[in-house]
Short mmCIF file of C-alpha atoms and ligand atoms in Angstrom, two decimals:
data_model
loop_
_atom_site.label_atom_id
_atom_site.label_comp_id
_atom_site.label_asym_id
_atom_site.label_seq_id
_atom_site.Cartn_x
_atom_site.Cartn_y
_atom_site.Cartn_z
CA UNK A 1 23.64 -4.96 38.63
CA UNK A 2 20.98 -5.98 40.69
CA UNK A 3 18.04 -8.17 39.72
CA UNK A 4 15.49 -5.49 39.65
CA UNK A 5 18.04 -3.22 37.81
CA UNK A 6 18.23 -5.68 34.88
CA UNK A 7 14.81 -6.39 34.28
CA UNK A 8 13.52 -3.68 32.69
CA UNK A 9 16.77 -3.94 30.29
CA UNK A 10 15.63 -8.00 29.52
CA UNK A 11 12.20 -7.16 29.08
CA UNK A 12 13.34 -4.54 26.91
CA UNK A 13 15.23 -6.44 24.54
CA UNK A 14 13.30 -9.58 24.20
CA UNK A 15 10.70 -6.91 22.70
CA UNK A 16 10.42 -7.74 18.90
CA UNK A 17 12.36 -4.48 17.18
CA UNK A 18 9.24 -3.17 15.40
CA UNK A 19 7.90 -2.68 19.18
CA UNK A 20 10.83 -1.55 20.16
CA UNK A 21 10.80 1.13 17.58
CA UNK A 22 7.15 2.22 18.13
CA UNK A 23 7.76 2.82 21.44
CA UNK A 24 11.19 4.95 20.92
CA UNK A 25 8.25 6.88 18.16
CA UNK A 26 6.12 7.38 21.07
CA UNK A 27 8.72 8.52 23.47
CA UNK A 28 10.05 10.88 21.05
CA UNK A 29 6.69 12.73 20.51
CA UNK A 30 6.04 12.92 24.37
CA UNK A 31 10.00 14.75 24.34
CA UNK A 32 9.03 16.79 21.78
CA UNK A 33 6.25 18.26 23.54
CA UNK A 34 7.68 18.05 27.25
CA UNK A 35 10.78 19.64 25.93
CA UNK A 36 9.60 22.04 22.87
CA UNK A 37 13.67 23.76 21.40
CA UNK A 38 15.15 21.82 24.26
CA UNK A 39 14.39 18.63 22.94
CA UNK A 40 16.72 19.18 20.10
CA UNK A 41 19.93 18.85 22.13
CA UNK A 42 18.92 14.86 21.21
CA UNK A 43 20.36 15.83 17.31
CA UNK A 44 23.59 14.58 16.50
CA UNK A 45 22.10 10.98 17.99
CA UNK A 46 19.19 11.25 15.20
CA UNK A 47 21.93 12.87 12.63
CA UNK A 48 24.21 9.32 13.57
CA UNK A 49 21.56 7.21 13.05
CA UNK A 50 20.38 8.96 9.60
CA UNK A 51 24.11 8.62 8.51
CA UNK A 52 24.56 5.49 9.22
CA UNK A 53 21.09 4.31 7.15
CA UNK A 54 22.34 6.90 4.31
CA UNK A 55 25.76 5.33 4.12
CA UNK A 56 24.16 2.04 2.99
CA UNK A 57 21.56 3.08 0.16
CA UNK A 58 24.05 3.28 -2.98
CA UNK A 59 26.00 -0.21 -2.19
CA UNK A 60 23.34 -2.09 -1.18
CA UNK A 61 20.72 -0.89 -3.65
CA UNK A 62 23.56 -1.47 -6.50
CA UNK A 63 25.04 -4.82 -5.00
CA UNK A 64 21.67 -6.24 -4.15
CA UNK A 65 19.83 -5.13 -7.37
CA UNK A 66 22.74 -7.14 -9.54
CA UNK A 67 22.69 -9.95 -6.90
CA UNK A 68 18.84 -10.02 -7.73
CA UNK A 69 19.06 -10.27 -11.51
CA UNK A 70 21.90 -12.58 -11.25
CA UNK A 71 19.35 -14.73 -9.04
CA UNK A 72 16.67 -14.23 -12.14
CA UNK A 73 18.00 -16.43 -15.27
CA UNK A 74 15.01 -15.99 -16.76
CA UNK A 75 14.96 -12.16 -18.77
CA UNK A 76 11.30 -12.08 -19.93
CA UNK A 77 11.02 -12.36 -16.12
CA UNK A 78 12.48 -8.99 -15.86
CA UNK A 79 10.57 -7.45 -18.20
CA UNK A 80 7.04 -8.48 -16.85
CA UNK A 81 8.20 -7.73 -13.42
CA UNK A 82 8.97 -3.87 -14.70
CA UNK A 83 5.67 -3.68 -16.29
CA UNK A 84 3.59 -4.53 -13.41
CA UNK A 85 5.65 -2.25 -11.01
CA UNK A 86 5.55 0.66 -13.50
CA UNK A 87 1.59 -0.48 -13.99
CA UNK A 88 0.90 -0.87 -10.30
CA UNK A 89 3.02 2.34 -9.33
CA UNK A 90 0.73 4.44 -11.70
CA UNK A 91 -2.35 3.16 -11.36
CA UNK A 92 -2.44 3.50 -7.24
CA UNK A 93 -0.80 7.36 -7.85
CA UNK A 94 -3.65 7.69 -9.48
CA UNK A 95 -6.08 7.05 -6.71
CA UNK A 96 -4.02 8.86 -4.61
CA UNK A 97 -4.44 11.89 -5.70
CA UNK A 98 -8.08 11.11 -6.22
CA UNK A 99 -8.17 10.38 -2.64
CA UNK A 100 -6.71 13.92 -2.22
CA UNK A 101 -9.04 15.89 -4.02
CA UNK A 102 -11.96 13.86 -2.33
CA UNK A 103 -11.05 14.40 0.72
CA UNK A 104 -10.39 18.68 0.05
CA UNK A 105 -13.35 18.42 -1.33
CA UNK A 106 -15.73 16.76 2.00
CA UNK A 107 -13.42 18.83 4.30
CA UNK A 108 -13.04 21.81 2.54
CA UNK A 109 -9.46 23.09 4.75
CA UNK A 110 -9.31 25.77 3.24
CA UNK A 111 -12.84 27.67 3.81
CA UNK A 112 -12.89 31.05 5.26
CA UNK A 113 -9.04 32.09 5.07
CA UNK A 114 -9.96 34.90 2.55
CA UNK A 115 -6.23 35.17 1.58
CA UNK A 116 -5.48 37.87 -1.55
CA UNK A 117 -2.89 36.15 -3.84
CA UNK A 118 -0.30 38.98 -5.57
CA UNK A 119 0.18 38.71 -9.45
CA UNK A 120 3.44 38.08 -11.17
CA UNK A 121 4.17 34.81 -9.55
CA UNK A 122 6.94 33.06 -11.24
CA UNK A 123 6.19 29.00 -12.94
CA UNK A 124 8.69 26.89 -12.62
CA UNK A 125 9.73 24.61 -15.30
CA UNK A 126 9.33 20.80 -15.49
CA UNK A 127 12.01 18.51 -17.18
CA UNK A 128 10.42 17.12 -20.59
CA UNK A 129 10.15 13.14 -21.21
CA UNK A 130 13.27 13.11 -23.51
CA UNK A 131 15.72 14.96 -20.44
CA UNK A 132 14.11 12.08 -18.24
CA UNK A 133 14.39 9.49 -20.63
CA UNK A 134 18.33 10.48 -21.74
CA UNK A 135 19.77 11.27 -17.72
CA UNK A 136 18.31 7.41 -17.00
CA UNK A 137 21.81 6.23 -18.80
CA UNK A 138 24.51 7.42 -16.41
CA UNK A 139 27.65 8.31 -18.82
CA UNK A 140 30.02 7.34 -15.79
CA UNK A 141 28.63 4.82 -13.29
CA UNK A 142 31.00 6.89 -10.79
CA UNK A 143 29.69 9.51 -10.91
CA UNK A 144 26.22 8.60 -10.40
CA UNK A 145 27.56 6.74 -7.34
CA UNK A 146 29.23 9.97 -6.07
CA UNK A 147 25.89 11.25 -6.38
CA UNK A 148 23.49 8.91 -5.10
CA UNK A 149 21.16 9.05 -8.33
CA UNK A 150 19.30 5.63 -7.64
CA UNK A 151 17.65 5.89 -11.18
CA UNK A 152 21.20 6.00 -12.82
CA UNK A 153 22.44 3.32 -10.37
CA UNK A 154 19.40 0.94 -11.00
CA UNK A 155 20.32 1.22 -14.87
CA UNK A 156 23.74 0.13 -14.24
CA UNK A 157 22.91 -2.57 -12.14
CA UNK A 158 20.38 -4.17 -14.66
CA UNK A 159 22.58 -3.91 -17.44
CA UNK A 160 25.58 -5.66 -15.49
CA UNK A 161 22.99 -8.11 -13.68
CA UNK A 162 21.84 -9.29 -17.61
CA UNK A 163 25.44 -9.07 -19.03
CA UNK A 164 26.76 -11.32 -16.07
CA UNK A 165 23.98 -13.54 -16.66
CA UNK A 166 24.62 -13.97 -20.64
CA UNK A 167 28.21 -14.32 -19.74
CA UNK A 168 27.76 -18.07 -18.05
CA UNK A 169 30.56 -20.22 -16.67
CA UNK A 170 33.11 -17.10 -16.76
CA UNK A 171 30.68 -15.04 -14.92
CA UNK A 172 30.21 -17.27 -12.16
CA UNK A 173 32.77 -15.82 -9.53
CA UNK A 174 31.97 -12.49 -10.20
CA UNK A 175 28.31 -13.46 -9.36
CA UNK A 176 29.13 -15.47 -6.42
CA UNK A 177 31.28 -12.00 -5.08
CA UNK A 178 27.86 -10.08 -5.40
CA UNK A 179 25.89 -12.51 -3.62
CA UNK A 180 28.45 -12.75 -0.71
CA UNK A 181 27.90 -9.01 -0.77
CA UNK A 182 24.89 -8.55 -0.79
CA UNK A 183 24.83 -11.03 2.47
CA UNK A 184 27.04 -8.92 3.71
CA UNK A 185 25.76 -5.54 2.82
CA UNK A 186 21.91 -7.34 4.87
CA UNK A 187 23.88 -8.08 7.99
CA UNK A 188 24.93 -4.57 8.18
CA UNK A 189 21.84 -2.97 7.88
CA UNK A 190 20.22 -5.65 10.54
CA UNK A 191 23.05 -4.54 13.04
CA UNK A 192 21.59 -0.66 11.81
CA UNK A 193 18.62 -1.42 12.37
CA UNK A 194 19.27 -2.09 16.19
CA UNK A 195 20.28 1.31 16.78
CA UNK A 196 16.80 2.24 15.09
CA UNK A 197 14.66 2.79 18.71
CA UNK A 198 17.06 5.34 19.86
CA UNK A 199 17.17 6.77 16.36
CA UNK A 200 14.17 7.45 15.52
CA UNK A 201 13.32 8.73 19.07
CA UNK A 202 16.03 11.26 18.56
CA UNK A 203 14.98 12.38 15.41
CA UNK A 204 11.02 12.87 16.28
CA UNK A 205 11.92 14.44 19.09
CA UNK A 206 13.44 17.39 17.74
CA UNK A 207 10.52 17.51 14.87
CA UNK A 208 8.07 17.72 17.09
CA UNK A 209 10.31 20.16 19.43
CA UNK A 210 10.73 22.55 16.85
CA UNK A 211 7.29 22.90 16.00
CA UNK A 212 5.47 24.44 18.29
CA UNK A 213 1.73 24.57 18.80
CA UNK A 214 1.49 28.06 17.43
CA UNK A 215 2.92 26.80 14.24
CA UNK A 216 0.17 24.38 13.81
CA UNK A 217 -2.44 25.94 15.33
CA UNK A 218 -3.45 27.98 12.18
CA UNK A 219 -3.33 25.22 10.09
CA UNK A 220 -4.57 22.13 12.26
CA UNK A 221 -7.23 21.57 9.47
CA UNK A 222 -5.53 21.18 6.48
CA UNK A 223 -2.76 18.63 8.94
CA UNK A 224 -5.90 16.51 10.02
CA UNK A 225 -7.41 16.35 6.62
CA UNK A 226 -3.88 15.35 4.51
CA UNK A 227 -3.18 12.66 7.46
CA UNK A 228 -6.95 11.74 7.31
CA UNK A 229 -6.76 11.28 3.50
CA UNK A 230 -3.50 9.37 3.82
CA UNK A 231 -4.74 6.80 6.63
CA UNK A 232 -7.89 5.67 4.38
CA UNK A 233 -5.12 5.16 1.17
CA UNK A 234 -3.46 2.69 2.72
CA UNK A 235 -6.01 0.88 4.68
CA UNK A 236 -8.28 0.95 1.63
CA UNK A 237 -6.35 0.49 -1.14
CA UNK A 238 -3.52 -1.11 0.04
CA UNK A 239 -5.51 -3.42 2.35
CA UNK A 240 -8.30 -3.65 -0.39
CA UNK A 241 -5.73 -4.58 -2.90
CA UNK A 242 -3.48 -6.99 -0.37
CA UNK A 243 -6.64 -8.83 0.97
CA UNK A 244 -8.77 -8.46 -2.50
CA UNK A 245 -6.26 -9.17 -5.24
CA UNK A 246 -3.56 -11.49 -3.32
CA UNK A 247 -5.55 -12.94 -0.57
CA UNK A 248 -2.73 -11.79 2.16
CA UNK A 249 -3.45 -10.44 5.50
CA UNK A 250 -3.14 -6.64 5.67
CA UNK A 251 -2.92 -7.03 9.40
CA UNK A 252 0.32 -9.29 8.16
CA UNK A 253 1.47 -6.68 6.28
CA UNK A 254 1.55 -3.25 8.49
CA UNK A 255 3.02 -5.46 11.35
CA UNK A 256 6.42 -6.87 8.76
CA UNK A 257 6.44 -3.34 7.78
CA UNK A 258 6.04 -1.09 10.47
CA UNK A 259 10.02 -0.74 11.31
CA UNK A 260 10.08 1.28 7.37
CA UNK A 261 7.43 2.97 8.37
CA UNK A 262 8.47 4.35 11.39
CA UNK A 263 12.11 5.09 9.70
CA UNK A 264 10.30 6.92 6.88
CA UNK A 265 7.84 8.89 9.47
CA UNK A 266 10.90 10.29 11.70
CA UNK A 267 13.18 10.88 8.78
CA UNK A 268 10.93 12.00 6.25
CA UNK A 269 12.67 10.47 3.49
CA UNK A 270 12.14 7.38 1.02
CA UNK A 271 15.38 7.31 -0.17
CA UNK A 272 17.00 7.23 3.11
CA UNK A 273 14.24 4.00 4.14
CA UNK A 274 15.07 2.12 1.25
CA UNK A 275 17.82 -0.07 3.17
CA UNK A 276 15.29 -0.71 6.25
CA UNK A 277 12.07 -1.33 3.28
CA UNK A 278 14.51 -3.73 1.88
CA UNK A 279 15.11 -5.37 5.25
CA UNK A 280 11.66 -5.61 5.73
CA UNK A 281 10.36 -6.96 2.44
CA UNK A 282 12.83 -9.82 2.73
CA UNK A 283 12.85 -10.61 6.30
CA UNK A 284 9.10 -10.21 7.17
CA UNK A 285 6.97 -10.49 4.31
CA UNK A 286 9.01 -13.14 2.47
CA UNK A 287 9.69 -11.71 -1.22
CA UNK A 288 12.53 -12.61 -2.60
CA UNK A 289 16.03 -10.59 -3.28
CA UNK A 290 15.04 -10.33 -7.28
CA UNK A 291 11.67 -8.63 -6.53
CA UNK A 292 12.52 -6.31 -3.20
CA UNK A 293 15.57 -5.21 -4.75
CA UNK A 294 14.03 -4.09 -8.20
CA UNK A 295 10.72 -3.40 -7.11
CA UNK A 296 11.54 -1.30 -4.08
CA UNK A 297 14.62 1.37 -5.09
CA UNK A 298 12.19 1.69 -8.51
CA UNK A 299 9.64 2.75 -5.63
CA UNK A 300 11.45 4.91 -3.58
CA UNK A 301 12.63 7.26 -6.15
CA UNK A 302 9.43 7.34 -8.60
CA UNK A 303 6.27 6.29 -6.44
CA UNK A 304 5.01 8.33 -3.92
CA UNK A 305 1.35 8.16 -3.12
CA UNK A 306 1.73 10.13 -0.21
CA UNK A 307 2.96 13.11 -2.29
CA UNK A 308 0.41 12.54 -4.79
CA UNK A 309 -2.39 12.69 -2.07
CA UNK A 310 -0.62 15.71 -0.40
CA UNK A 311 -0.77 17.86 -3.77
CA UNK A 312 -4.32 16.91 -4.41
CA UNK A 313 -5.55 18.57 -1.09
CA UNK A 314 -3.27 21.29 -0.26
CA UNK A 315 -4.57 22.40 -4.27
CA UNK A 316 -8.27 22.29 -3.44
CA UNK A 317 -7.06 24.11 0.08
CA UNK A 318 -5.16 26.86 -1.82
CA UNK A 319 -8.03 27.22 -4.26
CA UNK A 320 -10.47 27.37 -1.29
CA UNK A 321 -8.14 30.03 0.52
CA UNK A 322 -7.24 32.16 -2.24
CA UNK A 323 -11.62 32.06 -3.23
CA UNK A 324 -10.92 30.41 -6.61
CA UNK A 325 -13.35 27.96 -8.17
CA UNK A 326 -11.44 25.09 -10.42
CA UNK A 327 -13.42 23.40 -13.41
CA UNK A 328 -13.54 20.17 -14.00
CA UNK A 329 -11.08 20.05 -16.92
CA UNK A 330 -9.13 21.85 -13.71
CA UNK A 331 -9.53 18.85 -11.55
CA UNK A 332 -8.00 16.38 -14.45
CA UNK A 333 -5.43 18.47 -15.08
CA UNK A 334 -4.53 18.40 -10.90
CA UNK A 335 -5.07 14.88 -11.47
CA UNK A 336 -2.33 14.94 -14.41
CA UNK A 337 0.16 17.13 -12.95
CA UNK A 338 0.46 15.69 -9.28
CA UNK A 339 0.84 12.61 -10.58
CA UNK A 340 3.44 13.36 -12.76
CA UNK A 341 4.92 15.77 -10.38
CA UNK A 342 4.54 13.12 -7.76
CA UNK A 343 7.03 10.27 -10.06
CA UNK A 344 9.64 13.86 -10.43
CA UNK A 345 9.72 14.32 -6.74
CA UNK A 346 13.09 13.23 -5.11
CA UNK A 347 12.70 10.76 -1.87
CA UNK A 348 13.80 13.45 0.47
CA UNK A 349 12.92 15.95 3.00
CA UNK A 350 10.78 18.53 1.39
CA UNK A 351 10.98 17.20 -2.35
CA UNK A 352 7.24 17.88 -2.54
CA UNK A 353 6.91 21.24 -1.17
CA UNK A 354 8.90 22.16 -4.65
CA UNK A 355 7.03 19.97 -6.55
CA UNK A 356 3.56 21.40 -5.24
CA UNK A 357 4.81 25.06 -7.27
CA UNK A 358 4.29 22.39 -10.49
CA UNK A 359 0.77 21.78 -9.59
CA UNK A 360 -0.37 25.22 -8.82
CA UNK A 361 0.92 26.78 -11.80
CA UNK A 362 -0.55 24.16 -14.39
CA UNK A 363 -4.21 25.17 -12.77
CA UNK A 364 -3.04 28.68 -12.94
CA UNK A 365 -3.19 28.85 -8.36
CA UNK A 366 -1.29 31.54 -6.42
CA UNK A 367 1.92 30.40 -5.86
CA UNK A 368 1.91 32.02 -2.13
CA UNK A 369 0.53 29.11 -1.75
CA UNK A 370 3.69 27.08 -0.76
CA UNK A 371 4.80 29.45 1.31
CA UNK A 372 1.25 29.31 3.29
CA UNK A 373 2.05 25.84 4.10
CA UNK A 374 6.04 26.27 4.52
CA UNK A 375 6.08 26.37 8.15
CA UNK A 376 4.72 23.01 8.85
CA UNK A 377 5.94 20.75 5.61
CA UNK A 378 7.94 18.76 8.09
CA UNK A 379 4.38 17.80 9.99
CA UNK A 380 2.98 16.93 6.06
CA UNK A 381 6.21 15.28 5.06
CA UNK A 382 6.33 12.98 7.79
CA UNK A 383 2.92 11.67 6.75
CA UNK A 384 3.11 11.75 3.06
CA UNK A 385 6.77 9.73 3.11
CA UNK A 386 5.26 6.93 5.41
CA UNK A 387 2.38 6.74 2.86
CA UNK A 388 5.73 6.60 0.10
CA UNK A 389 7.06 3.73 1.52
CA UNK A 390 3.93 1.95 2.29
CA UNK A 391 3.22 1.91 -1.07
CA UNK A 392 6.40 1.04 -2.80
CA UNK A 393 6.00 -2.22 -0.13
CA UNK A 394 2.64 -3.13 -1.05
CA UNK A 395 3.84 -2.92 -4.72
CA UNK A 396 6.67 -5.28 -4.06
CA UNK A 397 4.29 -7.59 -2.28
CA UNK A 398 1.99 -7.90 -5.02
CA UNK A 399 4.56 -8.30 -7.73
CA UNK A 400 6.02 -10.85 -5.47
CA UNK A 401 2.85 -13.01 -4.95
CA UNK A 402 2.30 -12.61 -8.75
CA UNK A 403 5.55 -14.00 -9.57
CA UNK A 404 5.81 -16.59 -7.38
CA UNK A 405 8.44 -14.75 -5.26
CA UNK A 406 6.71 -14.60 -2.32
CA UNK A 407 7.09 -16.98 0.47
CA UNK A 408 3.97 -17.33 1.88
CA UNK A 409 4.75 -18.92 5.36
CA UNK A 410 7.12 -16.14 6.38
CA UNK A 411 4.68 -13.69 5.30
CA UNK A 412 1.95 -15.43 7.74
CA UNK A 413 4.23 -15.67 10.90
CA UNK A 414 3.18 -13.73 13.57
CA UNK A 415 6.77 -13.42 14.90
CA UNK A 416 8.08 -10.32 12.75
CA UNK A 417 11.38 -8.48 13.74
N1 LIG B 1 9.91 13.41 1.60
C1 LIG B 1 9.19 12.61 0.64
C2 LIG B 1 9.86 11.27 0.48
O1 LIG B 1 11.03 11.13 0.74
C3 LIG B 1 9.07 13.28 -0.69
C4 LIG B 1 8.25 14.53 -0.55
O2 LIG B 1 8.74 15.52 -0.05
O3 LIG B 1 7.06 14.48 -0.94
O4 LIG B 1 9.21 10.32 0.11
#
């Protein structure tokens, strides 16, 4: 090849990955919209890439999780790590959604779209405390393998981490096989991860292919506000609480973490990031195995912020649609139910559509409602899942710094994969 052939290709790959992947993002958009249906002849590349990221969640999030505890003698350790995740995963929820209803509130989306709702809607039914509670032990670890329940998995793996750590001396190989695992288990998902700029162009390309602009049209208001809503979350909470509570650089922080959350914006799912957020929490912000690989599958299957903001305005929008005026014991019960809803939604594609029937019936809303905003979840998903990820990082981060598991000099570096 010829000198002027090559450079494009050097210049290319001496470009840090998270710049590589932003720019495959960007291409993929300007496909989608050059392209429109054509654009998804680009499918099975996305679909390859999605495997591939899929095929690591349940070994890595088991090995690494066990490698973690192993790592962590200490089992009071354990404890107050859980307590500030569950703590930390509640309380920002809980602004989320506030954020939600604020923001559907200023904006009002829904204004003027005089829809009639039709009576006899069915509710659905949520699962009570004691079915959560019970379905967290996993009668065969297999099983739960088989079917990728993280919640199950994560049980396993703490109560083999602490067993293999009250074991001692006889223990020792079996801990030194998960570590060497777990190694290897990182090195795969780095060599992933380079595929990840051709992946995630693929994949946004046919998202925003197959929606057209007469999809979105009709509902460009209620897209604008639930992205608007989402963008001041993170950069004032997360960024509030980074810079205000832990004195680290939220500039830092978007720039270790911005290959999850373009992963989680083109796939639209937090269970399917978890093996890049892991990558990412390790490698570029510096927190150590323990805390990413509790802290984070914990996150990806029962924090979603995004969701949580999602719910609160698409309910003030359906209420503003439909013409009905919610209380204020209305509002705290939104506040209640998405939140809840919000730790019950799975971390995949269109989890929270479902989950948004939940909300609508405990404020007594027409459940046409989901089917108003059917036709462009994928456009909402993509938004609320990034929003899911960044928050199950900025939890990690802070757990990390307030455990002394967080390494502040590779946090700092301004040379992030
Ligand atoms: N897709 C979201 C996620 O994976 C869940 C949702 O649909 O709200 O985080």
């Amino acid at each position: 090849m010829s000198q002027s052939t090559t450079l494009p290709l050097r210049f290319w790959s001496r470009l840090p990955l998270w710049q590589q992947i932003l720019i495959g993002l960007t291409l993929g958009v300007a496909t989608g919209i050059a392209f429109e249906q054509d654009a998804l002849i680009l499918a099975p590349v996305g679909a390859l890439f999605l495997n591939a990221i899929k095929m690591l969640i349940v070994p890595l999030v088991f090995v690494s999780l066990v490698a973690g505890i192993t790592s962590m003698q200490d089992s009071a350790k354990l404890g107050r790590i859980s307590v500030k995740t569950i703590a930390i995963y509640l309380v920002t929820t809980a602004f989320a959604v506030s954020i939600g209803l604020l923001f559907g509130t200023l904006f009002t989306p829904g204004e003027g779209m005089h829809m009639v709702a039709s009576a006899g809607s069915e509710a659905k039914q949520a699962p009570s405390l004691v079915q959560i509670l019970v379905g967290l032990v996993p009668s065969n670890p297999v099983t739960a393998f088989a079917e990728g329940n993280i919640l199950q998995i994560i049980v396993f793996a703490i109560a083999l981490g602490v067993s293999l750590n009250l074991v001692g001396a006889k223990a020792a190989p079996a801990i030194k096989l998960f570590d060497s695992l777990a190694e290897a288990f990182y090195k795969l998902t780095d060599l992933i991860m380079r595929c990840a700029p051709y992946g995630v162009f693929a994949l946004i390309a046919g998202v925003v292919g197959s929606h057209g602009a007469e999809v979105l049209l009709p509902l460009a208001g209620v897209i604008g506000v639930i992205y608007l809503a989402s963008l001041a979350h993170v950069l004032l909470v997360y960024g509030g609480l980074l810079g205000g509570l832990a004195r680290l650089s939220p500039l830092r922080f978007f720039q270790g973490i911005a290959p999850a959350l373009a992963v989680a914006f083109s796939t639209s799912s937090s269970a399917g990031t978890l093996p890049v957020s892991i990558e990412c929490a390790r490698k570029n912000l510096g927190v150590s195995e323990g805390v990413a690989g509790f802290v984070l599958p914990v996150g990806a299957t029962i924090n979603m912020d995004g969701t949580a903001i999602y719910q609160g305005v698409l309910a003030l929008f359906i209420a503003q649609a439909f013409g009905v005026d919610l209380s204020g014991g209305q509002y705290l019960m939104i506040i209640l139910t998405a939140t809840l809803a919000s730790i019950g939604t799975a971390g995949i594609p269109g989890a929270g559509l479902i989950m948004l029937g939940l909300v609508l019936t405990s404020v007594g809303l027409p459940l046409e409602g989901v089917a108003l905003i059917a036709g462009i979840d994928r456009i909402l998903d993509m938004a609320r899942t990034t929003v899911n990820v960044a928050g199950d990082l900025m939890t990690t981060t802070l757990v990390g710094h307030s455990e002394n598991e967080l390494d502040r000099e590779v946090y700092n570096s301004a040379n992030k994969e």
